[in-house]
Amino acid sequence: MLTDIRLLHFPSRKAVVQTLLGKERATRMGHRPEFSLTQLLYFVTIAETGNISEAAARLHASQSAVSAAIQRLERQLANQLLVRHHAKGVSLTPAGKLLIDDARTILRQANALNQYSSRLQDESGGRLDIASYYSITSFLMPRAISRVANCQPGLMVAVHDVHLPIDLLLDGTCELAVTYSITSSDETRFTELVTPALYALVAQSHPLADSRTASLADLSKYPVLMADVPSSTGIQKYVESAFIKAEVPMPRVVRTTGMEATRALAGAGLGFMLTHHRPPSMDTLGGSRIALVAITDDIPHLSIGVQMLRSTLPTQRARNFVTALRMTAQQLYAPANA
């Protein structure tokens, strides 16, 4: 006599839970669950109280809202999780018993993530990456970093000295970007730090050097020295708009490779350079000397400020550094006769 022996296969708890949570559906949807943390919270609270009305009171929600959320959760998981007993509350179904521990785990993990995120927002130390427009960096950043280092020794500031600082903000490399007001994006917000005066750097032997002031009309007969930077920075458009506002023809432009090269050419008498920065030294690396001449025309001046992403909240360390930047900028760019 033959005995028919069959092995019964009982799926593991993990397999059952994956099935209940819609593993196949999640795969089709790119692993994005269709249910929410709020629905899981309602489910766990009902399981703990055994009563929908009591759970609603604990959750500060209406009984109808809690019931509707659980019904949606059951539809989304394609399983009944609760057995409703008339006037006796609710109890968990076998599927509900399998899911309850995992639901609690997910809620604990979500709460831990939220707490960790809050700590990151409140953290004043650590590393802060800042993108800085190249012509601003050497004037503002060292002083601001020195100021903040005295009160926040645990903060490490990494400065990215670039022509297009907003690019580093948009790609997530940096949390802040120090720029001029003409550099903007729909995805960022600009916070003004200071609006400095406009000056021209000329050779010490230049006819306008001793006057201390000059108009753009006075300067237009000489070449204007401009660093060769991407057009998207808006610097050339700003210079052109200044001459248009002053109703003065744009002078011939001589391109240079950087700030110090521009200063050297100005010191050699080969043109003038427009700037919002008062250099601490009038000596160039080439040995020549320059003079600072204030522009007298009534033209819009550029503001220096901080760009941040609109979609994110600044961390505590970022807020502290912006405060240091503002205090430094207001001292550094105060009027010369103040």
Tab-separated table of C-alpha atoms in Angstrom:
chain	number	residue	atom	x	y	z
A	1	MET	CA	0.000	0.000	0.000
A	2	LEU	CA	1.359	3.354	-1.038
A	3	THR	CA	1.047	6.324	1.233
A	4	ASP	CA	0.600	9.733	-0.400
A	5	ILE	CA	2.725	12.098	1.671
A	6	ARG	CA	2.544	15.762	0.737
A	7	LEU	CA	4.616	18.501	2.307
A	8	LEU	CA	2.550	21.547	3.113
A	9	HIS	CA	4.436	24.802	2.490
A	10	PHE	CA	3.760	27.596	4.947
A	11	PRO	CA	5.123	30.919	3.713
A	12	SER	CA	7.361	32.879	6.043
A	13	ARG	CA	6.018	35.842	7.942
A	14	LYS	CA	8.238	38.130	5.838
A	15	ALA	CA	6.745	36.747	2.632
A	16	VAL	CA	3.209	37.223	3.930
A	17	VAL	CA	3.920	40.806	5.017
A	18	GLN	CA	5.501	41.619	1.650
A	19	THR	CA	2.415	40.266	-0.047
A	20	LEU	CA	0.110	42.271	2.197
A	21	LEU	CA	2.137	45.442	1.652
A	22	GLY	CA	1.807	44.983	-2.081
A	23	LYS	CA	5.353	44.048	-3.081
A	24	GLU	CA	4.362	43.409	-6.690
A	25	ARG	CA	2.377	46.647	-6.840
A	26	ALA	CA	5.228	48.586	-5.240
A	27	THR	CA	7.619	47.202	-7.847
A	28	ARG	CA	5.393	48.474	-10.624
A	29	MET	CA	5.172	51.870	-8.913
A	30	GLY	CA	8.930	52.227	-8.407
A	31	HIS	CA	8.791	51.053	-4.735
A	32	ARG	CA	6.533	53.962	-3.782
A	33	PRO	CA	3.891	52.843	-1.250
A	34	GLU	CA	0.325	53.939	-1.823
A	35	PHE	CA	-0.489	54.259	1.885
A	36	SER	CA	0.630	57.002	4.254
A	37	LEU	CA	2.283	57.171	7.665
A	38	THR	CA	-0.927	58.709	8.986
A	39	GLN	CA	-2.899	55.628	7.961
A	40	LEU	CA	-0.363	53.381	9.718
A	41	LEU	CA	-0.585	55.555	12.840
A	42	TYR	CA	-4.370	55.259	12.832
A	43	PHE	CA	-4.102	51.477	12.377
A	44	VAL	CA	-1.641	51.051	15.264
A	45	THR	CA	-3.659	53.324	17.567
A	46	ILE	CA	-6.863	51.395	16.863
A	47	ALA	CA	-5.048	48.118	17.532
A	48	GLU	CA	-3.782	49.448	20.864
A	49	THR	CA	-7.124	50.841	22.024
A	50	GLY	CA	-9.379	48.217	20.457
A	51	ASN	CA	-11.894	50.926	19.716
A	52	ILE	CA	-12.159	53.371	16.800
A	53	SER	CA	-13.834	56.137	18.805
A	54	GLU	CA	-11.214	55.930	21.568
A	55	ALA	CA	-8.435	55.919	18.953
A	56	ALA	CA	-9.965	58.992	17.301
A	57	ALA	CA	-10.004	60.814	20.644
A	58	ARG	CA	-6.358	59.925	21.278
A	59	LEU	CA	-5.419	61.096	17.758
A	60	HIS	CA	-7.482	64.312	18.020
A	61	ALA	CA	-9.311	63.323	14.834
A	62	SER	CA	-12.915	62.660	14.015
A	63	GLN	CA	-14.185	59.083	14.189
A	64	SER	CA	-15.339	59.283	10.575
A	65	ALA	CA	-11.889	60.429	9.395
A	66	VAL	CA	-10.187	57.552	11.230
A	67	SER	CA	-12.662	55.003	9.875
A	68	ALA	CA	-12.277	56.315	6.319
A	69	ALA	CA	-8.470	56.204	6.570
A	70	ILE	CA	-8.504	52.567	7.728
A	71	GLN	CA	-10.917	51.591	4.981
A	72	ARG	CA	-8.604	53.185	2.392
A	73	LEU	CA	-5.635	51.354	3.922
A	74	GLU	CA	-7.478	48.025	3.670
A	75	ARG	CA	-8.355	48.712	0.028
A	76	GLN	CA	-4.787	49.724	-0.806
A	77	LEU	CA	-3.384	46.584	0.833
A	78	ALA	CA	-6.218	44.443	-0.540
A	79	ASN	CA	-6.672	42.865	2.904
A	80	GLN	CA	-9.054	43.295	5.803
A	81	LEU	CA	-7.090	44.337	8.875
A	82	LEU	CA	-9.819	44.787	11.465
A	83	VAL	CA	-12.969	42.944	12.481
A	84	ARG	CA	-15.677	45.359	13.566
A	85	HIS	CA	-17.793	44.064	16.477
A	86	HIS	CA	-21.109	45.778	17.033
A	87	ALA	CA	-20.867	47.794	20.272
A	88	LYS	CA	-17.747	45.841	21.266
A	89	GLY	CA	-14.984	47.631	19.445
A	90	VAL	CA	-12.640	45.991	16.950
A	91	SER	CA	-10.068	43.211	16.837
A	92	LEU	CA	-7.245	42.373	14.471
A	93	THR	CA	-7.653	39.908	11.659
A	94	PRO	CA	-4.839	37.407	10.981
A	95	ALA	CA	-3.529	39.797	8.334
A	96	GLY	CA	-3.745	42.677	10.800
A	97	LYS	CA	-1.778	40.695	13.403
A	98	LEU	CA	0.950	40.052	10.849
A	99	LEU	CA	1.191	43.717	9.918
A	100	ILE	CA	0.978	45.405	13.311
A	101	ASP	CA	4.625	44.906	14.344
A	102	ASP	CA	5.908	46.095	10.968
A	103	ALA	CA	3.620	49.125	11.110
A	104	ARG	CA	5.038	50.009	14.548
A	105	THR	CA	8.594	49.599	13.204
A	106	ILE	CA	7.895	51.898	10.259
A	107	LEU	CA	6.442	54.561	12.574
A	108	ARG	CA	9.443	54.323	14.943
A	109	GLN	CA	11.830	54.707	12.000
A	110	ALA	CA	9.889	57.701	10.677
A	111	ASN	CA	9.969	59.323	14.113
A	112	ALA	CA	13.719	58.688	14.422
A	113	LEU	CA	14.281	60.228	10.983
A	114	ASN	CA	12.256	63.271	11.970
A	115	GLN	CA	14.231	63.700	15.206
A	116	TYR	CA	17.530	63.303	13.333
A	117	SER	CA	16.453	65.908	10.806
A	118	SER	CA	15.567	68.298	13.627
A	119	ARG	CA	18.994	67.791	15.178
A	120	LEU	CA	20.618	68.563	11.826
A	121	GLN	CA	18.608	71.787	11.589
A	122	ASP	CA	19.683	72.801	15.092
A	123	GLU	CA	23.315	71.732	14.665
A	124	SER	CA	25.636	74.750	14.781
A	125	GLY	CA	28.849	72.798	14.212
A	126	GLY	CA	30.002	70.507	11.438
A	127	ARG	CA	30.786	71.402	7.841
A	128	LEU	CA	29.217	74.262	5.904
A	129	ASP	CA	29.864	74.451	2.146
A	130	ILE	CA	29.535	77.936	0.672
A	131	ALA	CA	29.755	78.940	-2.991
A	132	SER	CA	31.176	82.436	-3.395
A	133	TYR	CA	31.410	84.641	-6.480
A	134	TYR	CA	35.099	84.957	-7.276
A	135	SER	CA	35.334	88.768	-7.023
A	136	ILE	CA	33.655	88.782	-3.585
A	137	THR	CA	35.548	85.901	-2.002
A	138	SER	CA	38.866	87.492	-1.082
A	139	PHE	CA	37.256	90.612	0.387
A	140	LEU	CA	34.382	89.209	2.425
A	141	MET	CA	34.878	85.521	3.155
A	142	PRO	CA	38.151	85.481	5.200
A	143	ARG	CA	36.846	88.155	7.556
A	144	ALA	CA	33.476	86.458	7.976
A	145	ILE	CA	35.098	83.072	8.641
A	146	SER	CA	37.402	84.626	11.247
A	147	ARG	CA	34.424	86.256	12.939
A	148	VAL	CA	32.367	83.076	13.141
A	149	ALA	CA	35.376	80.956	14.198
A	150	ASN	CA	35.635	82.909	17.456
A	151	CYS	CA	32.124	81.938	18.588
A	152	GLN	CA	31.719	78.597	16.753
A	153	PRO	CA	35.032	76.721	16.876
A	154	GLY	CA	33.272	73.490	15.870
A	155	LEU	CA	32.160	74.884	12.502
A	156	MET	CA	34.275	74.068	9.447
A	157	VAL	CA	33.571	76.368	6.493
A	158	ALA	CA	34.495	75.179	2.997
A	159	VAL	CA	34.505	78.019	0.446
A	160	HIS	CA	34.036	77.236	-3.260
A	161	ASP	CA	35.456	80.235	-5.162
A	162	VAL	CA	33.676	80.163	-8.549
A	163	HIS	CA	32.167	82.248	-11.359
A	164	LEU	CA	28.727	80.595	-11.135
A	165	PRO	CA	28.004	79.969	-7.438
A	166	ILE	CA	24.291	79.305	-7.944
A	167	ASP	CA	25.147	76.192	-9.960
A	168	LEU	CA	26.727	74.682	-6.827
A	169	LEU	CA	23.662	75.649	-4.833
A	170	LEU	CA	21.249	74.041	-7.294
A	171	ASP	CA	23.182	70.766	-7.558
A	172	GLY	CA	23.334	70.353	-3.777
A	173	THR	CA	27.083	70.904	-3.371
A	174	CYS	CA	26.650	74.028	-1.236
A	175	GLU	CA	24.075	75.227	1.263
A	176	LEU	CA	24.698	78.942	0.674
A	177	ALA	CA	25.846	81.053	-2.251
A	178	VAL	CA	27.336	84.527	-1.760
A	179	THR	CA	26.583	86.518	-4.909
A	180	TYR	CA	25.524	89.821	-6.398
A	181	SER	CA	21.835	90.641	-6.681
A	182	ILE	CA	21.923	90.256	-10.488
A	183	THR	CA	22.645	86.538	-10.097
A	184	SER	CA	19.367	84.782	-9.437
A	185	SER	CA	17.206	81.744	-10.108
A	186	ASP	CA	13.522	80.917	-9.747
A	187	GLU	CA	14.569	78.163	-7.333
A	188	THR	CA	16.475	80.473	-4.960
A	189	ARG	CA	15.785	83.446	-2.727
A	190	PHE	CA	18.194	86.362	-2.282
A	191	THR	CA	18.871	87.977	1.088
A	192	GLU	CA	20.677	91.310	0.832
A	193	LEU	CA	23.683	91.873	3.072
A	194	VAL	CA	24.888	95.268	1.860
A	195	THR	CA	24.748	97.588	-1.154
A	196	PRO	CA	28.216	99.093	-1.582
A	197	ALA	CA	29.175	102.157	-3.592
A	198	LEU	CA	30.675	101.872	-7.076
A	199	TYR	CA	34.299	102.807	-7.696
A	200	ALA	CA	36.826	102.869	-10.517
A	201	LEU	CA	40.366	101.607	-10.088
A	202	VAL	CA	42.870	103.625	-12.118
A	203	ALA	CA	46.625	104.001	-12.178
A	204	GLN	CA	48.066	106.348	-9.580
A	205	SER	CA	49.401	108.406	-12.505
A	206	HIS	CA	45.958	108.595	-14.158
A	207	PRO	CA	44.604	112.148	-14.733
A	208	LEU	CA	41.550	111.335	-12.576
A	209	ALA	CA	43.457	109.720	-9.697
A	210	ASP	CA	43.862	112.887	-7.623
A	211	SER	CA	40.247	113.991	-7.971
A	212	ARG	CA	38.942	111.101	-5.849
A	213	THR	CA	35.648	111.207	-7.812
A	214	ALA	CA	34.710	110.821	-11.472
A	215	SER	CA	31.686	110.340	-13.689
A	216	LEU	CA	31.303	107.592	-16.252
A	217	ALA	CA	31.524	110.314	-18.905
A	218	ASP	CA	34.979	111.223	-17.542
A	219	LEU	CA	36.046	107.586	-17.725
A	220	SER	CA	34.470	106.672	-21.069
A	221	LYS	CA	37.411	107.939	-23.098
A	222	TYR	CA	39.564	105.185	-21.554
A	223	PRO	CA	39.227	101.410	-22.034
A	224	VAL	CA	37.235	99.519	-19.392
A	225	LEU	CA	38.980	96.432	-18.035
A	226	MET	CA	36.682	93.451	-17.482
A	227	ALA	CA	37.420	89.907	-16.391
A	228	ASP	CA	36.492	87.287	-18.978
A	229	VAL	CA	33.648	85.570	-17.099
A	230	PRO	CA	30.568	83.677	-18.369
A	231	SER	CA	27.852	85.953	-19.747
A	232	SER	CA	25.354	84.291	-17.406
A	233	THR	CA	26.960	86.080	-14.452
A	234	GLY	CA	25.299	89.277	-15.701
A	235	ILE	CA	28.338	91.435	-14.920
A	236	GLN	CA	28.824	92.782	-18.458
A	237	LYS	CA	25.099	93.532	-18.765
A	238	TYR	CA	25.269	95.457	-15.510
A	239	VAL	CA	28.243	97.545	-16.715
A	240	GLU	CA	26.503	98.213	-20.030
A	241	SER	CA	23.303	99.242	-18.234
A	242	ALA	CA	25.267	101.643	-16.028
A	243	PHE	CA	26.626	103.499	-19.076
A	244	ILE	CA	23.176	103.493	-20.690
A	245	LYS	CA	21.625	104.958	-17.516
A	246	ALA	CA	24.355	107.623	-17.455
A	247	GLU	CA	23.691	108.288	-21.166
A	248	VAL	CA	27.339	107.685	-21.941
A	249	PRO	CA	28.664	105.515	-24.809
A	250	MET	CA	30.122	102.214	-23.663
A	251	PRO	CA	33.941	102.439	-23.857
A	252	ARG	CA	36.138	99.857	-25.500
A	253	VAL	CA	36.336	96.654	-23.444
A	254	VAL	CA	39.664	94.985	-22.690
A	255	ARG	CA	39.265	91.423	-21.441
A	256	THR	CA	41.436	90.074	-18.641
A	257	THR	CA	41.898	86.699	-16.991
A	258	GLY	CA	41.152	87.562	-13.373
A	259	MET	CA	41.022	90.116	-10.584
A	260	GLU	CA	44.751	90.584	-10.042
A	261	ALA	CA	45.452	90.744	-13.777
A	262	THR	CA	42.807	93.464	-14.056
A	263	ARG	CA	44.380	95.418	-11.194
A	264	ALA	CA	47.796	95.084	-12.799
A	265	LEU	CA	46.566	96.438	-16.140
A	266	ALA	CA	44.834	99.318	-14.360
A	267	GLY	CA	48.044	100.042	-12.431
A	268	ALA	CA	49.945	100.101	-15.717
A	269	GLY	CA	47.603	102.782	-17.057
A	270	LEU	CA	45.968	100.549	-19.681
A	271	GLY	CA	42.398	101.276	-18.613
A	272	PHE	CA	40.085	101.459	-15.619
A	273	MET	CA	38.244	98.793	-13.649
A	274	LEU	CA	34.793	99.192	-12.083
A	275	THR	CA	34.432	97.599	-8.657
A	276	HIS	CA	32.324	97.619	-5.506
A	277	HIS	CA	35.300	96.682	-3.332
A	278	ARG	CA	37.822	98.996	-1.700
A	279	PRO	CA	41.133	97.128	-1.783
A	280	PRO	CA	43.133	97.227	1.462
A	281	SER	CA	46.338	97.704	-0.537
A	282	MET	CA	46.906	99.986	-3.530
A	283	ASP	CA	49.962	98.024	-4.623
A	284	THR	CA	49.626	95.432	-7.392
A	285	LEU	CA	51.644	92.233	-7.582
A	286	GLY	CA	53.461	93.734	-10.562
A	287	GLY	CA	54.770	96.627	-8.447
A	288	SER	CA	52.532	99.391	-9.820
A	289	ARG	CA	50.115	101.446	-7.731
A	290	ILE	CA	46.434	102.101	-8.220
A	291	ALA	CA	44.012	104.741	-6.991
A	292	LEU	CA	40.354	104.452	-6.013
A	293	VAL	CA	37.912	106.898	-7.592
A	294	ALA	CA	34.272	107.095	-6.494
A	295	ILE	CA	31.660	107.106	-9.282
A	296	THR	CA	29.326	110.094	-9.025
A	297	ASP	CA	26.590	108.982	-11.463
A	298	ASP	CA	23.148	108.152	-10.097
A	299	ILE	CA	23.061	104.536	-11.285
A	300	PRO	CA	21.777	101.353	-9.612
A	301	HIS	CA	24.469	99.724	-7.527
A	302	LEU	CA	24.723	95.985	-7.059
A	303	SER	CA	23.784	94.435	-3.745
A	304	ILE	CA	25.894	91.679	-2.222
A	305	GLY	CA	23.905	88.961	-0.527
A	306	VAL	CA	23.195	85.315	0.115
A	307	GLN	CA	21.247	82.954	-2.126
A	308	MET	CA	19.474	79.909	-0.627
A	309	LEU	CA	17.150	77.328	-2.109
A	310	ARG	CA	13.483	78.218	-1.670
A	311	SER	CA	12.627	74.578	-1.086
A	312	THR	CA	14.840	74.085	1.987
A	313	LEU	CA	15.120	75.546	5.467
A	314	PRO	CA	18.570	76.846	6.441
A	315	THR	CA	20.396	74.982	9.200
A	316	GLN	CA	21.434	76.708	12.397
A	317	ARG	CA	25.056	76.836	11.239
A	318	ALA	CA	23.949	78.495	7.975
A	319	ARG	CA	21.883	81.079	9.871
A	320	ASN	CA	24.805	81.819	12.172
A	321	PHE	CA	27.163	82.274	9.242
A	322	VAL	CA	24.753	84.612	7.449
A	323	THR	CA	24.706	86.757	10.595
A	324	ALA	CA	28.520	86.850	10.565
A	325	LEU	CA	28.481	87.728	6.858
A	326	ARG	CA	26.053	90.595	7.423
A	327	MET	CA	28.047	92.099	10.295
A	328	THR	CA	31.287	91.775	8.329
A	329	ALA	CA	29.815	93.246	5.132
A	330	GLN	CA	28.312	96.245	6.922
A	331	GLN	CA	31.702	97.063	8.440
A	332	LEU	CA	33.712	96.326	5.316
A	333	TYR	CA	31.519	98.290	2.896
A	334	ALA	CA	30.628	101.203	5.147
A	335	PRO	CA	30.987	104.567	3.354
A	336	ALA	CA	34.604	105.714	3.218
A	337	ASN	CA	33.794	108.949	5.085
A	338	ALA	CA	31.749	107.150	7.796
